[in-house]
Amino acid sequence: MSYAPVTRLTVDLDALAHNHALLRKEARGAEVAPAVKADAYGLGAGPVATRLWAEGARAFFVARLHEGEALRAALGARDAVVYVLDGVPSGAAPRLAAAGLTPVLNSLPQIDEWLAFCAGGPRLPAALHVDTGMNRLGLRIEETEALVASRRLDEARIELVMSHLACATDPLSAMNGRQVQAFKAVERLFPDARASLANSGGVFLGEDFLFDMVRPGICLYGGGPFGRPDARLRAVARLEAQILQVRAVPPGEAVGYGGLHRAQTGMRIATLAAGYADGVLRAASPGARCWFAGARRPLLGRMSMDLMAIDVTGCDEARPGEMVELLGPEVPLDEISTAAGTAAYETLVRLSPRAERIYVGAAG
Ligand SMILES: *Cc1c(COP(=O)(O)O)cnc(C)c1O
């Protein structure tokens, strides 16, 4: 038998395309511009954006300048618009321009920096971030009104005006409606620019939230828009680990560090080749379940760096070499994230390069 990796992360590009198609349908004609920051939430911005380009995506969002440079290189001749949410940190304008990146200007000093850089040369395109209630990045509405009145932006080429929803994972939050109303007033200030408000959650809040462009991230990668599994979306990341050993634990004996789990009756336990160094959150055990041989099996005791224990009592199929799913179609991203006390976003970005990574589905 040849050696197979003991821990494997499969990224399913066809599932990604399926989720993208659902978002396109929900976006009803608004452009779907995928958020591929943080290496496409840990799944690989190059392969993810390349496939999404083949599915029709023509604009992408990253957070950092160097993410934009890496994405530009990965896209090669594909002439996508790459928006950088950090905008123009001091001194960054030449690098942004050299890589053909579009900054999302988010403060008056950044606007000054970009205008100064463009003065005397071509007017390079930029986006403008206006804060409508999150108080994170972006110009305040009063600042924006004053800026427009000052005509200072007449020298700029603002192609997109955007804002970000603070409470989109909660469709009942009154904040959503307040932000939409505030953003409509902002949109009117920029009749020549396109407008974008919605992240994944926003796409599912109704037509009012769609404007000209939506910027989904987590739903593309299989996380539900409202922090819980959504059956319309497919799992994109699948993490599996081999069973290294199966052992019988007599009643009264304990399992793992700290002896946290004590067997009440005789148990069979499988030790898996995955731990928090592979990116499974340590807080997921005990509490989370994995999937093996057609059933959910609880994680037992305290997870180790390289190993974890699961309960396979009564399961004859559990043998060394068999693969167990820790995240994927049968173990929803949102479910294991909730078990670990976190959100799908963090689960994905923590997946570590130690787990051997394979891409399945058409590359693009
Ligand atoms: C990360 C991010 C998104 C994507 O958010 P999801 O909730 O993953 O869909 C969209 N817009 C901005 C400004 C972001 O920072």
CSV table of C-alpha atoms and ligand atoms in Angstrom, one decimal:
chain,number,residue,atom,x,y,z
A,1,MET,CA,0.0,0.0,0.0
A,2,SER,CA,1.4,3.4,-0.9
A,3,TYR,CA,1.5,6.2,1.6
A,4,ALA,CA,-1.5,8.5,1.6
A,5,PRO,CA,-1.5,11.8,3.5
A,6,VAL,CA,-2.9,11.4,7.0
A,7,THR,CA,-4.6,14.7,7.1
A,8,ARG,CA,-6.2,16.1,3.9
A,9,LEU,CA,-8.0,19.3,3.1
A,10,THR,CA,-10.0,19.1,-0.1
A,11,VAL,CA,-11.2,22.3,-1.7
A,12,ASP,CA,-14.1,21.6,-4.1
A,13,LEU,CA,-14.1,24.2,-6.8
A,14,ASP,CA,-17.3,22.9,-8.3
A,15,ALA,CA,-19.0,23.5,-5.0
A,16,LEU,CA,-17.6,27.0,-5.0
A,17,ALA,CA,-19.1,27.5,-8.5
A,18,HIS,CA,-22.4,26.2,-7.3
A,19,ASN,CA,-22.4,28.7,-4.4
A,20,HIS,CA,-21.5,31.5,-6.8
A,21,ALA,CA,-24.4,30.6,-9.1
A,22,LEU,CA,-26.8,30.7,-6.1
A,23,LEU,CA,-25.4,34.2,-5.1
A,24,ARG,CA,-25.8,35.4,-8.7
A,25,LYS,CA,-29.4,34.3,-8.7
A,26,GLU,CA,-30.1,36.0,-5.4
A,27,ALA,CA,-28.3,39.1,-6.6
A,28,ARG,CA,-30.8,39.6,-9.4
A,29,GLY,CA,-28.6,41.3,-11.8
A,30,ALA,CA,-26.3,43.1,-9.3
A,31,GLU,CA,-22.6,42.2,-10.0
A,32,VAL,CA,-21.2,39.5,-7.7
A,33,ALA,CA,-17.7,40.6,-6.7
A,34,PRO,CA,-16.2,37.9,-4.5
A,35,ALA,CA,-14.4,38.7,-1.3
A,36,VAL,CA,-11.1,36.8,-1.6
A,37,LYS,CA,-9.2,38.5,1.2
A,38,ALA,CA,-7.1,36.4,3.6
A,39,ASP,CA,-6.2,34.0,0.8
A,40,ALA,CA,-9.9,33.5,0.0
A,41,TYR,CA,-10.6,32.8,3.7
A,42,GLY,CA,-7.8,30.3,3.8
A,43,LEU,CA,-8.8,28.3,0.8
A,44,GLY,CA,-6.4,29.7,-1.8
A,45,ALA,CA,-7.1,33.1,-3.5
A,46,GLY,CA,-5.4,32.0,-6.7
A,47,PRO,CA,-7.4,28.8,-7.5
A,48,VAL,CA,-10.6,30.3,-6.0
A,49,ALA,CA,-10.4,33.6,-8.1
A,50,THR,CA,-9.3,31.7,-11.2
A,51,ARG,CA,-12.4,29.5,-11.0
A,52,LEU,CA,-14.7,32.4,-10.2
A,53,TRP,CA,-13.4,34.3,-13.2
A,54,ALA,CA,-14.4,31.3,-15.3
A,55,GLU,CA,-17.8,31.6,-13.7
A,56,GLY,CA,-18.0,35.2,-14.8
A,57,ALA,CA,-16.6,37.2,-11.8
A,58,ARG,CA,-14.8,40.3,-13.0
A,59,ALA,CA,-14.1,42.1,-9.7
A,60,PHE,CA,-12.6,40.9,-6.4
A,61,PHE,CA,-12.0,42.3,-3.0
A,62,VAL,CA,-8.9,41.8,-0.9
A,63,ALA,CA,-8.0,43.5,2.4
A,64,ARG,CA,-4.2,44.1,2.1
A,65,LEU,CA,-2.0,45.5,-0.6
A,66,HIS,CA,0.2,42.4,-0.8
A,67,GLU,CA,-2.9,40.3,-1.2
A,68,GLY,CA,-3.9,42.3,-4.2
A,69,GLU,CA,-0.4,42.0,-5.7
A,70,ALA,CA,-0.5,38.2,-5.2
A,71,LEU,CA,-4.0,38.0,-6.7
A,72,ARG,CA,-3.0,40.1,-9.7
A,73,ALA,CA,-0.1,37.7,-10.3
A,74,ALA,CA,-2.3,34.6,-9.9
A,75,LEU,CA,-4.9,36.0,-12.3
A,76,GLY,CA,-2.2,36.6,-15.0
A,77,ALA,CA,-3.8,38.0,-18.1
A,78,ARG,CA,-7.3,37.9,-16.7
A,79,ASP,CA,-8.1,41.6,-16.5
A,80,ALA,CA,-10.1,41.7,-13.2
A,81,VAL,CA,-10.7,44.7,-11.1
A,82,VAL,CA,-9.0,44.1,-7.8
A,83,TYR,CA,-10.3,46.3,-4.9
A,84,VAL,CA,-8.0,46.7,-1.9
A,85,LEU,CA,-10.1,47.4,1.2
A,86,ASP,CA,-7.2,48.9,3.2
A,87,GLY,CA,-7.2,51.7,0.6
A,88,VAL,CA,-4.0,53.7,0.4
A,89,PRO,CA,-1.9,53.3,3.5
A,90,SER,CA,0.8,56.0,3.6
A,91,GLY,CA,3.3,55.6,0.8
A,92,ALA,CA,1.4,52.7,-0.8
A,93,ALA,CA,0.1,54.6,-3.9
A,94,PRO,CA,2.9,53.7,-6.2
A,95,ARG,CA,2.7,50.0,-5.5
A,96,LEU,CA,-1.1,50.0,-5.9
A,97,ALA,CA,-0.8,51.7,-9.2
A,98,ALA,CA,2.1,49.4,-10.4
A,99,ALA,CA,0.0,46.3,-9.7
A,100,GLY,CA,-3.1,47.9,-11.2
A,101,LEU,CA,-5.1,47.7,-8.0
A,102,THR,CA,-8.1,49.8,-7.1
A,103,PRO,CA,-7.9,51.3,-3.6
A,104,VAL,CA,-11.0,51.6,-1.5
A,105,LEU,CA,-10.3,55.1,-0.1
A,106,ASN,CA,-11.6,55.2,3.5
A,107,SER,CA,-10.5,58.5,5.1
A,108,LEU,CA,-9.7,62.1,4.1
A,109,PRO,CA,-5.9,61.6,4.4
A,110,GLN,CA,-6.2,58.6,2.0
A,111,ILE,CA,-8.1,60.7,-0.5
A,112,ASP,CA,-5.4,63.4,-0.3
A,113,GLU,CA,-2.7,60.8,-0.8
A,114,TRP,CA,-4.4,59.3,-3.9
A,115,LEU,CA,-5.2,62.6,-5.4
A,116,ALA,CA,-1.6,63.8,-4.8
A,117,PHE,CA,-0.3,60.7,-6.4
A,118,CYS,CA,-2.6,61.0,-9.5
A,119,ALA,CA,-2.0,64.7,-9.9
A,120,GLY,CA,-0.3,65.3,-13.2
A,121,GLY,CA,-0.7,61.7,-14.3
A,122,PRO,CA,-3.6,59.6,-15.4
A,123,ARG,CA,-6.6,59.8,-13.1
A,124,LEU,CA,-6.6,56.2,-11.7
A,125,PRO,CA,-9.8,54.6,-10.6
A,126,ALA,CA,-10.7,54.4,-6.9
A,127,ALA,CA,-13.6,53.3,-4.7
A,128,LEU,CA,-14.8,55.2,-1.7
A,129,HIS,CA,-15.9,53.7,1.6
A,130,VAL,CA,-18.6,55.6,3.5
A,131,ASP,CA,-19.4,54.5,7.0
A,132,THR,CA,-23.2,54.1,7.6
A,133,GLY,CA,-23.0,52.9,11.2
A,134,MET,CA,-20.3,50.3,11.8
A,135,ASN,CA,-17.6,52.8,12.9
A,136,ARG,CA,-14.8,50.8,11.5
A,137,LEU,CA,-13.5,52.1,8.2
A,138,GLY,CA,-14.9,54.8,6.0
A,139,LEU,CA,-15.7,58.5,5.8
A,140,ARG,CA,-18.5,59.7,8.0
A,141,ILE,CA,-21.6,60.8,6.2
A,142,GLU,CA,-21.1,64.4,7.2
A,143,GLU,CA,-17.6,64.3,6.0
A,144,THR,CA,-18.7,62.8,2.7
A,145,GLU,CA,-21.3,65.5,2.2
A,146,ALA,CA,-18.8,68.2,2.9
A,147,LEU,CA,-16.3,66.6,0.6
A,148,VAL,CA,-18.7,66.4,-2.3
A,149,ALA,CA,-19.8,70.1,-1.6
A,150,SER,CA,-16.1,71.1,-1.7
A,151,ARG,CA,-15.8,69.6,-5.2
A,152,ARG,CA,-12.5,68.2,-4.2
A,153,LEU,CA,-13.5,64.8,-5.7
A,154,ASP,CA,-14.0,66.4,-9.1
A,155,GLU,CA,-10.3,65.5,-9.7
A,156,ALA,CA,-10.8,61.9,-8.7
A,157,ARG,CA,-12.2,59.0,-10.6
A,158,ILE,CA,-14.6,57.4,-8.0
A,159,GLU,CA,-16.1,54.4,-9.8
A,160,LEU,CA,-17.6,52.7,-6.8
A,161,VAL,CA,-19.1,53.9,-3.6
A,162,MET,CA,-19.5,51.3,-0.9
A,163,SER,CA,-20.5,50.7,2.7
A,164,HIS,CA,-20.5,47.7,5.0
A,165,LEU,CA,-23.3,46.1,7.1
A,166,ALA,CA,-22.6,45.7,10.8
A,167,CYS,CA,-25.5,43.2,11.5
A,168,ALA,CA,-26.2,41.4,8.3
A,169,THR,CA,-26.0,38.0,10.0
A,170,ASP,CA,-29.2,39.0,11.9
A,171,PRO,CA,-32.0,39.6,9.4
A,172,LEU,CA,-34.2,41.0,12.3
A,173,SER,CA,-31.7,43.7,13.3
A,174,ALA,CA,-33.1,47.2,12.9
A,175,MET,CA,-29.6,48.3,12.1
A,176,ASN,CA,-29.9,46.8,8.6
A,177,GLY,CA,-32.8,49.0,7.6
A,178,ARG,CA,-31.0,52.1,9.1
A,179,GLN,CA,-27.9,51.4,7.1
A,180,VAL,CA,-29.8,50.9,3.8
A,181,GLN,CA,-31.5,54.2,4.3
A,182,ALA,CA,-28.3,56.0,5.1
A,183,PHE,CA,-26.6,54.4,2.1
A,184,LYS,CA,-29.3,55.4,-0.3
A,185,ALA,CA,-28.6,59.0,0.7
A,186,VAL,CA,-24.9,58.4,0.0
A,187,GLU,CA,-25.6,56.8,-3.3
A,188,ARG,CA,-27.5,60.0,-4.4
A,189,LEU,CA,-24.3,62.0,-3.8
A,190,PHE,CA,-22.4,60.0,-6.4
A,191,PRO,CA,-24.7,59.7,-9.5
A,192,ASP,CA,-21.8,58.6,-11.7
A,193,ALA,CA,-20.5,55.8,-9.4
A,194,ARG,CA,-21.8,52.3,-8.9
A,195,ALA,CA,-22.9,51.4,-5.4
A,196,SER,CA,-22.3,48.4,-3.2
A,197,LEU,CA,-23.5,47.6,0.3
A,198,ALA,CA,-24.1,43.9,0.8
A,199,ASN,CA,-21.8,41.1,2.0
A,200,SER,CA,-23.1,37.5,2.1
A,201,GLY,CA,-25.8,38.2,4.7
A,202,GLY,CA,-26.9,41.4,2.9
A,203,VAL,CA,-27.5,39.4,-0.4
A,204,PHE,CA,-30.3,37.5,1.5
A,205,LEU,CA,-31.9,40.6,3.1
A,206,GLY,CA,-34.0,41.6,0.2
A,207,GLU,CA,-33.8,43.7,-3.0
A,208,ASP,CA,-33.2,46.9,-1.2
A,209,PHE,CA,-29.7,45.8,-0.2
A,210,LEU,CA,-28.4,44.8,-3.6
A,211,PHE,CA,-27.6,48.1,-5.3
A,212,ASP,CA,-25.2,47.6,-8.3
A,213,MET,CA,-22.7,45.2,-6.8
A,214,VAL,CA,-22.6,42.7,-3.9
A,215,ARG,CA,-19.4,41.5,-2.1
A,216,PRO,CA,-20.0,38.0,-0.7
A,217,GLY,CA,-17.3,36.0,0.9
A,218,ILE,CA,-18.4,33.4,3.4
A,219,CYS,CA,-21.4,32.0,1.4
A,220,LEU,CA,-19.1,31.3,-1.5
A,221,TYR,CA,-17.1,29.1,0.8
A,222,GLY,CA,-20.1,27.3,2.2
A,223,GLY,CA,-20.9,29.3,5.3
A,224,GLY,CA,-24.6,30.2,5.8
A,225,PRO,CA,-25.5,33.9,5.4
A,226,PHE,CA,-26.9,34.0,8.9
A,227,GLY,CA,-24.3,32.0,10.8
A,228,ARG,CA,-26.1,28.7,10.6
A,229,PRO,CA,-26.0,26.0,7.9
A,230,ASP,CA,-27.9,26.8,4.7
A,231,ALA,CA,-29.0,23.7,2.6
A,232,ARG,CA,-28.8,25.7,-0.6
A,233,LEU,CA,-25.0,26.1,-0.2
A,234,ARG,CA,-22.5,23.3,-0.7
A,235,ALA,CA,-19.4,22.7,1.4
A,236,VAL,CA,-16.2,23.9,-0.3
A,237,ALA,CA,-13.7,22.8,2.3
A,238,ARG,CA,-13.5,19.2,3.5
A,239,LEU,CA,-11.0,18.3,6.2
A,240,GLU,CA,-10.4,14.6,6.8
A,241,ALA,CA,-8.0,12.7,9.0
A,242,GLN,CA,-6.8,9.1,9.1
A,243,ILE,CA,-7.5,6.8,12.0
A,244,LEU,CA,-4.0,6.0,13.4
A,245,GLN,CA,-5.1,3.6,16.1
A,246,VAL,CA,-8.3,2.1,17.5
A,247,ARG,CA,-8.2,1.1,21.2
A,248,ALA,CA,-10.5,-0.3,23.8
A,249,VAL,CA,-10.8,1.9,26.9
A,250,PRO,CA,-12.0,0.0,30.1
A,251,PRO,CA,-14.6,1.6,32.3
A,252,GLY,CA,-13.1,4.2,34.6
A,253,GLU,CA,-10.1,5.1,32.5
A,254,ALA,CA,-9.5,8.6,31.1
A,255,VAL,CA,-8.7,9.8,27.6
A,256,GLY,CA,-6.2,12.5,26.5
A,257,TYR,CA,-4.5,15.4,28.2
A,258,GLY,CA,-5.9,16.3,31.6
A,259,GLY,CA,-7.9,13.1,31.7
A,260,LEU,CA,-10.9,15.2,30.7
A,261,HIS,CA,-13.0,12.4,29.4
A,262,ARG,CA,-13.5,9.4,31.6
A,263,ALA,CA,-15.1,6.3,30.1
A,264,GLN,CA,-18.2,5.4,32.2
A,265,THR,CA,-18.6,2.0,30.4
A,266,GLY,CA,-16.1,0.2,28.2
A,267,MET,CA,-15.5,2.2,25.0
A,268,ARG,CA,-13.8,2.0,21.7
A,269,ILE,CA,-11.8,5.0,20.8
A,270,ALA,CA,-10.2,6.0,17.5
A,271,THR,CA,-7.1,8.3,17.6
A,272,LEU,CA,-7.1,10.6,14.5
A,273,ALA,CA,-4.2,12.2,12.8
A,274,ALA,CA,-5.5,15.7,13.3
A,275,GLY,CA,-5.2,18.3,16.0
A,276,TYR,CA,-5.2,22.0,16.4
A,277,ALA,CA,-1.9,22.3,14.4
A,278,ASP,CA,-4.0,21.3,11.4
A,279,GLY,CA,-6.4,24.1,12.1
A,280,VAL,CA,-9.2,22.3,13.9
A,281,LEU,CA,-10.0,24.7,16.7
A,282,ARG,CA,-9.0,23.2,20.1
A,283,ALA,CA,-12.2,24.5,21.6
A,284,ALA,CA,-14.2,22.2,19.4
A,285,SER,CA,-13.4,19.3,21.6
A,286,PRO,CA,-15.3,18.2,23.6
A,287,GLY,CA,-18.6,19.2,22.0
A,288,ALA,CA,-18.2,18.9,18.2
A,289,ARG,CA,-19.0,15.8,16.2
A,290,CYS,CA,-17.2,14.3,13.2
A,291,TRP,CA,-18.6,11.9,10.6
A,292,PHE,CA,-17.5,8.4,10.0
A,293,ALA,CA,-19.1,5.3,8.5
A,294,GLY,CA,-22.5,6.9,8.1
A,295,ALA,CA,-22.9,8.4,11.5
A,296,ARG,CA,-21.9,11.4,13.7
A,297,ARG,CA,-19.3,10.6,16.3
A,298,PRO,CA,-18.4,12.8,19.2
A,299,LEU,CA,-14.9,14.2,19.7
A,300,LEU,CA,-13.7,13.2,23.2
A,301,GLY,CA,-11.6,15.0,25.8
A,302,ARG,CA,-9.1,17.6,25.1
A,303,MET,CA,-7.7,17.9,21.6
A,304,SER,CA,-3.9,17.6,21.2
A,305,MET,CA,-1.7,19.4,18.7
A,306,ASP,CA,-1.4,16.5,16.3
A,307,LEU,CA,-4.1,14.1,17.5
A,308,MET,CA,-7.6,13.8,18.8
A,309,ALA,CA,-9.9,11.1,20.0
A,310,ILE,CA,-13.3,10.2,18.8
A,311,ASP,CA,-15.9,7.7,20.1
A,312,VAL,CA,-16.3,4.7,17.8
A,313,THR,CA,-18.0,2.4,20.3
A,314,GLY,CA,-19.9,-0.3,18.4
A,315,CYS,CA,-18.5,0.8,15.0
A,316,ASP,CA,-16.8,-2.2,13.4
A,317,GLU,CA,-15.7,-0.2,10.4
A,318,ALA,CA,-13.3,1.9,12.5
A,319,ARG,CA,-9.8,0.7,11.6
A,320,PRO,CA,-6.4,2.3,11.1
A,321,GLY,CA,-6.1,3.9,7.7
A,322,GLU,CA,-9.8,4.9,7.4
A,323,MET,CA,-10.5,8.6,6.9
A,324,VAL,CA,-12.8,10.5,9.2
A,325,GLU,CA,-14.5,13.8,8.1
A,326,LEU,CA,-13.9,16.7,10.5
A,327,LEU,CA,-15.4,19.4,8.3
A,328,GLY,CA,-17.3,19.1,5.1
A,329,PRO,CA,-20.6,18.1,3.6
A,330,GLU,CA,-21.5,16.0,6.6
A,331,VAL,CA,-20.0,18.3,9.2
A,332,PRO,CA,-21.2,21.7,8.4
A,333,LEU,CA,-18.8,24.6,8.7
A,334,ASP,CA,-21.3,26.6,10.8
A,335,GLU,CA,-22.0,23.7,13.1
A,336,ILE,CA,-18.4,22.9,14.0
A,337,SER,CA,-17.7,26.6,14.4
A,338,THR,CA,-20.6,27.0,16.8
A,339,ALA,CA,-19.3,24.0,18.8
A,340,ALA,CA,-16.0,25.8,19.0
A,341,GLY,CA,-17.6,29.0,20.1
A,342,THR,CA,-16.7,30.9,17.0
A,343,ALA,CA,-17.8,31.8,13.5
A,344,ALA,CA,-17.4,30.0,10.2
A,345,TYR,CA,-14.9,32.7,9.1
A,346,GLU,CA,-12.4,31.9,11.8
A,347,THR,CA,-12.7,28.1,11.3
A,348,LEU,CA,-11.8,28.6,7.6
A,349,VAL,CA,-8.9,31.0,8.1
A,350,ARG,CA,-7.4,28.8,10.8
A,351,LEU,CA,-7.1,25.8,8.5
A,352,SER,CA,-3.4,25.2,8.4
A,353,PRO,CA,-1.0,24.3,5.6
A,354,ARG,CA,0.0,21.2,7.5
A,355,ALA,CA,-3.0,19.4,6.2
A,356,GLU,CA,-2.2,18.3,2.7
A,357,ARG,CA,-4.3,20.3,0.3
A,358,ILE,CA,-5.9,19.1,-2.9
A,359,TYR,CA,-8.2,21.0,-5.3
A,360,VAL,CA,-11.0,19.0,-7.0
A,361,GLY,CA,-13.4,20.2,-9.8
A,362,ALA,CA,-12.6,22.3,-12.9
A,363,ALA,CA,-9.8,24.8,-12.3
A,364,GLY,CA,-11.3,27.4,-14.5
B,1,LIG,C1,-15.0,40.6,4.4
B,1,LIG,C2,-15.9,41.6,3.7
B,1,LIG,C3,-16.9,41.2,2.9
B,1,LIG,C4,-17.4,39.8,2.7
B,1,LIG,O1,-18.1,39.5,3.9
B,1,LIG,P1,-18.9,38.1,4.0
B,1,LIG,O2,-19.6,38.2,5.3
B,1,LIG,O3,-17.8,37.0,4.1
B,1,LIG,O4,-19.7,37.9,2.9
B,1,LIG,C5,-17.6,42.2,2.2
B,1,LIG,N1,-17.2,43.5,2.4
B,1,LIG,C6,-16.3,43.9,3.2
B,1,LIG,C7,-16.0,45.4,3.3
B,1,LIG,C8,-15.6,43.0,3.9
B,1,LIG,O5,-14.6,43.4,4.7
